[in-house]
Amino acid sequence: MTEAILLVGGKGTRLRPLTVHTPKPMVPAAGVPFLTHQLARAKAAGVDHIVLATSYLAEVFEPYFGDGSSLGLHLEYVTETEPLGTGGAIRNVASRLRSGPDDPVLIFNGDILTGLDIRALVATHQSTGADVSLHLTKVDDPRAYGLVPTDGNGRVLAFLEKPQTPEEIVTDQINAGAYVFRRSVIDTIPEGRPVSVERETFPSLLASGAHLQGMVDSTYWLDLGTPQAFVRGSADLVLGRAPSPAVPGRCGDQLVLPSAQVATDAKLTGGTVVGAGAVVGDGARVDGSTVLADAVIEPGAVVTDSLVGTGARIGARSVLTGAVIGDRATIGEDNELRDGVRVWCDARLPAGAVRFSSDQ
């Protein structure tokens, strides 16, 4: 296998305000755009040609990654003029593939952080003679995902979308968002209209007698669709729990990028990232959080499991827990923000405006 398709066209609406100005795959995780980690892992698995299926804010990808040569890759970009879904996006870039009809093509989603053994998935695909092979992972609560039961040999039996009753939960195996397609199968996807691989392509292939193979790999897996998951994923990359050759530094409790300024008595823990040009003031504590470029954490602030956007400012003694602060927003001193609150880009919150405790 030498080529892949990377689906990076989604709007990332669940991640707003992080994605107001930035497409989801370009939001920094562990110091670099998340997409960098996926490209680096594909390269490490032997891929050298990747076609990016773009749509939302498509114009930002190529200026950053160029032709991919800096990563040892050859990158191409195909932009959808209107959203085509996962299957439609795959079909839309098919003309850029170089593989022969029986060659394997890796396809993966742009919002999954995983430790998947890509070479093992390709080996399974080739040894079983499958038309499509799917990475499956096991989860404790599968209700938010598509279930994929398999037989004793790993052959897929059905696709069950988001079960809601106990009777519908027949397996804890879910579609983990990475596939290997036989090249000729891609050409059977309808062209020029929205198509879902989960709801249309895979079920129709199964109904036609095609061989769909599942490979369970229960190493690290996280859907980065929500701000809380994204912050956790970034921290796990820094801590070394999630593997990536693209983390720009040693794994540990913190990652401080060059040109950032951190006071000597500030405390950074839990996989915290401090972006280029950011400032963390005296006595501040930042745990398990991402502080993006040029943001400022003023003295005595406490930031936990939160994301502070580019150029944002967190006032002195303010306390953030599970918060998302948009680019260039200002949080005045002595505020308390908790439990999933999102402050939009450029918003300004006066000093002491929001509290969950008394003023003592």
JSON list of C-alpha atoms in Angstrom, two decimals, residues 3 9 50 68 78 113 148 169 171 208 232 234 280 283 287 289 309 318 323 355:
[
{"chain": "A", "resi": 3, "resn": "GLU", "atom": "CA", "xyz": [-1.53, 5.73, -1.05]},
{"chain": "A", "resi": 9, "resn": "GLY", "atom": "CA", "xyz": [-14.00, 18.27, 4.71]},
{"chain": "A", "resi": 50, "resn": "ILE", "atom": "CA", "xyz": [-2.19, 11.05, 0.15]},
{"chain": "A", "resi": 68, "resn": "GLY", "atom": "CA", "xyz": [3.96, 17.31, 1.48]},
{"chain": "A", "resi": 78, "resn": "VAL", "atom": "CA", "xyz": [-9.46, 17.96, -3.99]},
{"chain": "A", "resi": 113, "resn": "LEU", "atom": "CA", "xyz": [-6.91, 9.97, 17.15]},
{"chain": "A", "resi": 148, "resn": "VAL", "atom": "CA", "xyz": [-20.40, -3.80, 13.44]},
{"chain": "A", "resi": 169, "resn": "ILE", "atom": "CA", "xyz": [-26.89, -3.70, 21.27]},
{"chain": "A", "resi": 171, "resn": "THR", "atom": "CA", "xyz": [-21.94, -6.19, 20.09]},
{"chain": "A", "resi": 208, "resn": "SER", "atom": "CA", "xyz": [-24.44, -7.77, -2.80]},
{"chain": "A", "resi": 232, "resn": "ARG", "atom": "CA", "xyz": [-8.03, 15.26, 26.18]},
{"chain": "A", "resi": 234, "resn": "SER", "atom": "CA", "xyz": [-3.93, 16.74, 22.87]},
{"chain": "A", "resi": 280, "resn": "VAL", "atom": "CA", "xyz": [1.75, 32.01, 31.52]},
{"chain": "A", "resi": 283, "resn": "GLY", "atom": "CA", "xyz": [1.63, 31.47, 40.17]},
{"chain": "A", "resi": 287, "resn": "ASP", "atom": "CA", "xyz": [-3.49, 21.25, 34.08]},
{"chain": "A", "resi": 289, "resn": "SER", "atom": "CA", "xyz": [-5.11, 22.06, 28.95]},
{"chain": "A", "resi": 309, "resn": "GLY", "atom": "CA", "xyz": [-7.78, 30.04, 21.82]},
{"chain": "A", "resi": 318, "resn": "SER", "atom": "CA", "xyz": [-9.81, 33.48, 37.06]},
{"chain": "A", "resi": 323, "resn": "ALA", "atom": "CA", "xyz": [-14.00, 25.58, 29.33]},
{"chain": "A", "resi": 355, "resn": "ARG", "atom": "CA", "xyz": [-19.02, 33.04, 39.40]}
]
